C-alpha cells in the first residue's frame, strides 16, 4: 500500500507537475514525499493524486497539486525562510511549505478545518508550524516580517495589509479577483513592490476583513 502511494505520487509529479514546467527540486521532493491522501476525506483518498482540487468539507477545497507546486515554486524558497500562509484549509500546502522553509505561520478562519489540519500535520510530525484560528486578512503582525506569504483564498483586490508584512527581498503569491482571478507574484525590493501576473486561477474567496461601509 505504501509503495503504491509513493508510485502514485511519482506519477503525479511527472505527469502533472514536471510536465507543466515546475522544476524546483525542493518543490518536487516535497510533492513526492507528502501523503496528499492523508489530507482529503476518506472517501476521496483513492483519487487523491489525480489532477484536481477536491472538497474537504465546509464548502472548501484542497487545491489541485499543480497549483500548490506552482505557488510554492514562485516563492523561490531556499530553506531557512519564515513563511505566512493565509487559508490553512486541509493543511496540504502548509506541509509543502514546512518541508522547505524553516517556519510556517498559518491562519484558518474555519475552526473545524483548522483543527483537522493541525491533527494531520501533528500526526505527520511537523513541528515547525504555528497555527492560528481566525481571520487572516490582517496577517500576523507580531511575527512579521516574512520572507514569503502564500495566500490560498482569493481577495477581490491586492491585500496591502498582507503585502506590508513582507521583508525586503520577500515574495508573496496571491490569487486576486472576484469572478476572474489572476495569480499574482509580488516581490518587495528596496524601493517598493513589483507585481507580476502569472496565470488565471479559481480559488474560494477570502472572507472577512474590515467591515465594508454600505455604498
Ligand atoms: N491551501 C489549502 C487551500 C484551502 S481553500 C489547501 O490546499 O487545502 C482556502 C481556505 O482559506 C479555506 O479553508 C477557507 O476557509 C480559508 N479562508 C478564507 N478566508 C479566510 C480568512 N479571511 N482568513 C483565514 N482563512 C480564510
mmCIF file of C-alpha atoms and ligand atoms in Angstrom:
data_model
loop_
_atom_site.group_PDB
_atom_site.id
_atom_site.type_symbol
_atom_site.label_atom_id
_atom_site.label_comp_id
_atom_site.label_asym_id
_atom_site.label_seq_id
_atom_site.Cartn_x
_atom_site.Cartn_y
_atom_site.Cartn_z
ATOM 1 C CA UNK A 1 0.000 0.000 0.000
ATOM 2 C CA UNK A 2 2.789 2.448 0.931
ATOM 3 C CA UNK A 3 4.840 1.675 -2.205
ATOM 4 C CA UNK A 4 1.685 2.105 -4.172
ATOM 5 C CA UNK A 5 1.114 5.590 -2.711
ATOM 6 C CA UNK A 6 4.722 6.524 -3.464
ATOM 7 C CA UNK A 7 4.370 5.428 -7.060
ATOM 8 C CA UNK A 8 1.086 7.327 -7.395
ATOM 9 C CA UNK A 9 2.915 10.432 -6.198
ATOM 10 C CA UNK A 10 5.777 9.796 -8.601
ATOM 11 C CA UNK A 11 3.303 9.611 -11.480
ATOM 12 C CA UNK A 12 1.530 12.740 -10.234
ATOM 13 C CA UNK A 13 4.802 14.683 -10.155
ATOM 14 C CA UNK A 14 5.798 13.516 -13.632
ATOM 15 C CA UNK A 15 2.524 13.933 -15.477
ATOM 16 C CA UNK A 16 1.038 16.975 -13.694
ATOM 17 C CA UNK A 17 3.905 18.966 -12.233
ATOM 18 C CA UNK A 18 7.097 18.477 -14.255
ATOM 19 C CA UNK A 19 5.042 18.204 -17.462
ATOM 20 C CA UNK A 20 3.729 21.736 -16.823
ATOM 21 C CA UNK A 21 7.175 23.192 -16.254
ATOM 22 C CA UNK A 22 7.771 23.160 -12.475
ATOM 23 C CA UNK A 23 11.497 22.455 -11.991
ATOM 24 C CA UNK A 24 12.404 23.485 -8.406
ATOM 25 C CA UNK A 25 13.926 20.304 -6.910
ATOM 26 C CA UNK A 26 12.788 21.251 -3.387
ATOM 27 C CA UNK A 27 9.185 21.533 -4.538
ATOM 28 C CA UNK A 28 9.305 18.271 -6.480
ATOM 29 C CA UNK A 29 10.851 16.449 -3.492
ATOM 30 C CA UNK A 30 8.138 17.750 -1.163
ATOM 31 C CA UNK A 31 5.356 16.625 -3.501
ATOM 32 C CA UNK A 32 6.959 13.188 -3.844
ATOM 33 C CA UNK A 33 7.144 12.835 -0.073
ATOM 34 C CA UNK A 34 3.906 14.248 1.390
ATOM 35 C CA UNK A 35 0.921 11.854 1.589
ATOM 36 C CA UNK A 36 -1.743 14.062 -0.030
ATOM 37 C CA UNK A 37 -4.303 11.305 0.588
ATOM 38 C CA UNK A 38 -3.968 11.951 4.333
ATOM 39 C CA UNK A 39 -5.351 15.480 3.790
ATOM 40 C CA UNK A 40 -8.589 14.529 1.995
ATOM 41 C CA UNK A 41 -11.782 12.832 3.271
ATOM 42 C CA UNK A 42 -11.534 9.050 3.385
ATOM 43 C CA UNK A 43 -13.998 8.554 0.528
ATOM 44 C CA UNK A 44 -11.719 10.584 -1.783
ATOM 45 C CA UNK A 45 -8.384 9.025 -0.836
ATOM 46 C CA UNK A 46 -8.378 6.807 -3.924
ATOM 47 C CA UNK A 47 -8.389 9.907 -6.156
ATOM 48 C CA UNK A 48 -6.026 11.994 -4.003
ATOM 49 C CA UNK A 49 -3.274 12.007 -6.666
ATOM 50 C CA UNK A 50 -5.487 12.996 -9.604
ATOM 51 C CA UNK A 51 -5.150 16.339 -11.392
ATOM 52 C CA UNK A 52 -7.976 18.065 -9.475
ATOM 53 C CA UNK A 53 -8.927 20.134 -6.461
ATOM 54 C CA UNK A 54 -11.107 18.104 -4.043
ATOM 55 C CA UNK A 55 -13.785 19.058 -1.500
ATOM 56 C CA UNK A 56 -12.581 18.978 2.136
ATOM 57 C CA UNK A 57 -15.869 19.961 3.823
ATOM 58 C CA UNK A 58 -17.308 23.319 4.950
ATOM 59 C CA UNK A 59 -17.607 24.289 1.268
ATOM 60 C CA UNK A 60 -13.810 24.477 0.940
ATOM 61 C CA UNK A 61 -11.338 22.650 -1.296
ATOM 62 C CA UNK A 62 -7.793 21.329 -1.283
ATOM 63 C CA UNK A 63 -6.001 22.935 -4.226
ATOM 64 C CA UNK A 64 -5.004 20.994 -7.327
ATOM 65 C CA UNK A 65 -1.458 19.597 -6.886
ATOM 66 C CA UNK A 66 -0.099 21.645 -9.794
ATOM 67 C CA UNK A 67 -1.382 24.895 -8.256
ATOM 68 C CA UNK A 68 0.291 24.059 -4.920
ATOM 69 C CA UNK A 69 3.538 23.310 -6.776
ATOM 70 C CA UNK A 70 3.422 26.455 -8.922
ATOM 71 C CA UNK A 71 2.636 28.723 -5.957
ATOM 72 C CA UNK A 72 5.425 27.214 -3.868
ATOM 73 C CA UNK A 73 7.921 27.458 -6.735
ATOM 74 C CA UNK A 74 7.001 31.130 -7.216
ATOM 75 C CA UNK A 75 8.123 31.840 -3.635
ATOM 76 C CA UNK A 76 11.633 30.679 -4.656
ATOM 77 C CA UNK A 77 12.444 29.132 -1.262
ATOM 78 C CA UNK A 78 15.989 28.019 -0.464
ATOM 79 C CA UNK A 79 15.318 26.735 3.053
ATOM 80 C CA UNK A 80 15.574 28.833 6.206
ATOM 81 C CA UNK A 81 12.676 31.187 5.405
ATOM 82 C CA UNK A 82 9.793 32.229 7.648
ATOM 83 C CA UNK A 83 6.518 31.913 5.769
ATOM 84 C CA UNK A 84 2.991 33.198 6.403
ATOM 85 C CA UNK A 85 0.117 31.196 4.918
ATOM 86 C CA UNK A 86 -3.463 32.513 4.818
ATOM 87 C CA UNK A 87 -6.055 29.718 4.461
ATOM 88 C CA UNK A 88 -4.730 26.521 6.072
ATOM 89 C CA UNK A 89 -7.629 24.515 4.599
ATOM 90 C CA UNK A 90 -6.607 20.863 4.522
ATOM 91 C CA UNK A 91 -3.045 21.687 5.578
ATOM 92 C CA UNK A 92 -1.507 20.155 2.446
ATOM 93 C CA UNK A 93 0.030 23.395 1.163
ATOM 94 C CA UNK A 94 1.187 24.038 4.744
ATOM 95 C CA UNK A 95 3.053 20.724 4.701
ATOM 96 C CA UNK A 96 4.749 21.583 1.397
ATOM 97 C CA UNK A 97 5.901 24.919 2.825
ATOM 98 C CA UNK A 98 7.012 23.313 6.115
ATOM 99 C CA UNK A 99 9.135 20.767 4.218
ATOM 100 C CA UNK A 100 11.131 23.520 2.545
ATOM 101 C CA UNK A 101 11.079 26.572 4.823
ATOM 102 C CA UNK A 102 12.280 26.929 8.425
ATOM 103 C CA UNK A 103 8.996 28.041 9.953
ATOM 104 C CA UNK A 104 5.408 28.385 8.756
ATOM 105 C CA UNK A 105 2.752 30.601 10.359
ATOM 106 C CA UNK A 106 -0.687 29.554 9.127
ATOM 107 C CA UNK A 107 -4.120 31.093 9.705
ATOM 108 C CA UNK A 108 -7.509 29.466 9.015
ATOM 109 C CA UNK A 109 -10.893 31.064 9.618
ATOM 110 C CA UNK A 110 -12.988 27.841 9.778
ATOM 111 C CA UNK A 111 -12.283 26.219 13.134
ATOM 112 C CA UNK A 112 -13.165 22.613 12.192
ATOM 113 C CA UNK A 113 -10.800 22.755 9.196
ATOM 114 C CA UNK A 114 -8.036 24.324 11.272
ATOM 115 C CA UNK A 115 -8.298 21.612 13.922
ATOM 116 C CA UNK A 116 -8.355 18.774 11.401
ATOM 117 C CA UNK A 117 -5.376 20.206 9.507
ATOM 118 C CA UNK A 118 -3.405 20.567 12.713
ATOM 119 C CA UNK A 119 -4.178 16.987 13.764
ATOM 120 C CA UNK A 120 -2.972 15.701 10.381
ATOM 121 C CA UNK A 121 0.176 17.821 10.401
ATOM 122 C CA UNK A 122 0.962 16.846 14.007
ATOM 123 C CA UNK A 123 0.492 13.164 13.123
ATOM 124 C CA UNK A 124 2.982 13.559 10.264
ATOM 125 C CA UNK A 125 5.486 15.043 12.718
ATOM 126 C CA UNK A 126 5.683 18.684 11.572
ATOM 127 C CA UNK A 127 6.976 20.752 14.482
ATOM 128 C CA UNK A 128 7.876 23.961 12.586
ATOM 129 C CA UNK A 129 4.299 25.191 12.074
ATOM 130 C CA UNK A 130 2.472 27.783 14.172
ATOM 131 C CA UNK A 131 -1.312 27.839 13.986
ATOM 132 C CA UNK A 132 -3.928 30.492 14.403
ATOM 133 C CA UNK A 133 -7.704 30.214 14.070
ATOM 134 C CA UNK A 134 -9.338 33.413 12.828
ATOM 135 C CA UNK A 135 -9.473 35.996 10.068
ATOM 136 C CA UNK A 136 -6.126 36.149 8.279
ATOM 137 C CA UNK A 137 -6.794 39.310 6.274
ATOM 138 C CA UNK A 138 -4.745 41.398 8.703
ATOM 139 C CA UNK A 139 -1.879 38.907 8.686
ATOM 140 C CA UNK A 140 0.242 38.112 11.747
ATOM 141 C CA UNK A 141 1.873 41.403 12.698
ATOM 142 C CA UNK A 142 3.621 40.155 15.830
ATOM 143 C CA UNK A 143 5.694 37.716 13.781
ATOM 144 C CA UNK A 144 6.256 39.890 10.687
ATOM 145 C CA UNK A 145 8.194 40.441 8.504
ATOM 146 C CA UNK A 146 8.012 37.242 6.464
ATOM 147 C CA UNK A 147 10.287 36.041 3.681
ATOM 148 C CA UNK A 148 7.287 34.568 1.909
ATOM 149 C CA UNK A 149 3.499 34.880 2.058
ATOM 150 C CA UNK A 150 1.200 32.310 0.460
ATOM 151 C CA UNK A 151 -2.477 33.297 0.200
ATOM 152 C CA UNK A 152 -4.703 30.354 -0.738
ATOM 153 C CA UNK A 153 -8.085 32.132 -0.898
ATOM 154 C CA UNK A 154 -8.835 34.997 -3.264
ATOM 155 C CA UNK A 155 -9.252 38.613 -2.115
ATOM 156 C CA UNK A 156 -11.109 40.887 -4.560
ATOM 157 C CA UNK A 157 -8.178 43.322 -4.627
ATOM 158 C CA UNK A 158 -4.469 43.308 -3.734
ATOM 159 C CA UNK A 159 -4.271 42.684 0.061
ATOM 160 C CA UNK A 160 -1.985 45.541 1.057
ATOM 161 C CA UNK A 161 -2.071 44.711 4.789
ATOM 162 C CA UNK A 162 -0.516 41.338 3.970
ATOM 163 C CA UNK A 163 1.902 42.772 1.421
ATOM 164 C CA UNK A 164 3.225 45.179 4.035
ATOM 165 C CA UNK A 165 4.287 42.206 6.179
ATOM 166 C CA UNK A 166 6.840 41.100 3.585
ATOM 167 C CA UNK A 167 10.540 41.512 4.332
ATOM 168 C CA UNK A 168 12.637 43.362 1.762
ATOM 169 C CA UNK A 169 13.595 40.666 -0.750
ATOM 170 C CA UNK A 170 10.464 38.692 0.178
ATOM 171 C CA UNK A 171 7.771 37.352 -2.109
ATOM 172 C CA UNK A 172 4.014 36.954 -1.842
ATOM 173 C CA UNK A 173 1.884 34.736 -4.068
ATOM 174 C CA UNK A 174 -1.835 35.585 -4.113
ATOM 175 C CA UNK A 175 -4.871 34.917 -6.335
ATOM 176 C CA UNK A 176 -6.572 38.280 -6.865
ATOM 177 C CA UNK A 177 -10.049 38.944 -8.266
ATOM 178 C CA UNK A 178 -13.729 38.235 -7.817
ATOM 179 C CA UNK A 179 -15.026 36.464 -10.950
ATOM 180 C CA UNK A 180 -11.802 36.293 -12.895
ATOM 181 C CA UNK A 181 -8.810 35.731 -10.681
ATOM 182 C CA UNK A 182 -5.150 36.018 -11.583
ATOM 183 C CA UNK A 183 -2.320 34.504 -9.589
ATOM 184 C CA UNK A 184 -0.046 37.430 -8.759
ATOM 185 C CA UNK A 185 3.565 37.280 -7.601
ATOM 186 C CA UNK A 186 4.560 40.324 -5.520
ATOM 187 C CA UNK A 187 8.240 40.998 -4.938
ATOM 188 C CA UNK A 188 9.350 43.521 -2.328
ATOM 189 C CA UNK A 189 12.536 45.374 -3.230
ATOM 190 C CA UNK A 190 14.409 48.208 -1.511
ATOM 191 C CA UNK A 191 12.310 50.766 -3.347
ATOM 192 C CA UNK A 192 8.878 49.154 -3.334
ATOM 193 C CA UNK A 193 6.702 46.362 -4.692
ATOM 194 C CA UNK A 194 6.722 44.778 -8.121
ATOM 195 C CA UNK A 195 3.724 42.684 -9.265
ATOM 196 C CA UNK A 196 3.778 40.023 -11.950
ATOM 197 C CA UNK A 197 0.589 38.306 -13.148
ATOM 198 C CA UNK A 198 1.215 34.588 -13.667
ATOM 199 C CA UNK A 199 -1.974 32.890 -14.903
ATOM 200 C CA UNK A 200 -5.723 32.629 -14.358
ATOM 201 C CA UNK A 201 -6.955 30.580 -11.386
ATOM 202 C CA UNK A 202 -10.125 29.759 -9.438
ATOM 203 C CA UNK A 203 -9.912 29.902 -5.645
ATOM 204 C CA UNK A 204 -12.582 30.194 -2.970
ATOM 205 C CA UNK A 205 -12.998 33.821 -1.855
ATOM 206 C CA UNK A 206 -11.013 35.235 1.044
ATOM 207 C CA UNK A 207 -13.743 36.163 3.508
ATOM 208 C CA UNK A 208 -13.639 38.557 6.441
ATOM 209 C CA UNK A 209 -11.623 41.721 6.505
ATOM 210 C CA UNK A 210 -12.611 45.150 7.773
ATOM 211 C CA UNK A 211 -16.349 45.914 7.784
ATOM 212 C CA UNK A 212 -17.363 47.467 4.471
ATOM 213 C CA UNK A 213 -19.465 50.622 4.625
ATOM 214 C CA UNK A 214 -22.702 50.356 2.618
ATOM 215 C CA UNK A 215 -22.241 52.260 -0.651
HETATM 216 N N1 LIG B 1 -4.113 25.571 0.849
HETATM 217 C C1 LIG B 1 -5.377 24.957 1.130
HETATM 218 C C2 LIG B 1 -6.476 25.688 0.385
HETATM 219 C C3 LIG B 1 -7.734 25.712 1.129
HETATM 220 S S1 LIG B 1 -9.018 26.659 0.376
HETATM 221 C C4 LIG B 1 -5.361 23.505 0.744
HETATM 222 O O1 LIG B 1 -4.683 23.167 -0.219
HETATM 223 O O2 LIG B 1 -6.032 22.711 1.397
HETATM 224 C C5 LIG B 1 -8.836 28.221 1.184
HETATM 225 C C6 LIG B 1 -9.008 28.270 2.667
HETATM 226 O O3 LIG B 1 -8.976 29.638 3.051
HETATM 227 C C7 LIG B 1 -10.330 27.722 3.189
HETATM 228 O O4 LIG B 1 -10.073 26.722 4.134
HETATM 229 C C8 LIG B 1 -11.007 28.937 3.821
HETATM 230 O O5 LIG B 1 -11.761 28.619 4.963
HETATM 231 C C9 LIG B 1 -9.824 29.809 4.169
HETATM 232 N N2 LIG B 1 -10.113 31.234 4.338
HETATM 233 C C10 LIG B 1 -10.972 32.011 3.637
HETATM 234 N N3 LIG B 1 -10.953 33.282 4.093
HETATM 235 C C11 LIG B 1 -10.050 33.312 5.118
HETATM 236 C C12 LIG B 1 -9.585 34.346 6.002
HETATM 237 N N4 LIG B 1 -10.027 35.599 5.939
HETATM 238 N N5 LIG B 1 -8.647 34.023 6.923
HETATM 239 C C13 LIG B 1 -8.162 32.753 7.016
HETATM 240 N N6 LIG B 1 -8.571 31.729 6.216
HETATM 241 C C14 LIG B 1 -9.504 32.007 5.275
#
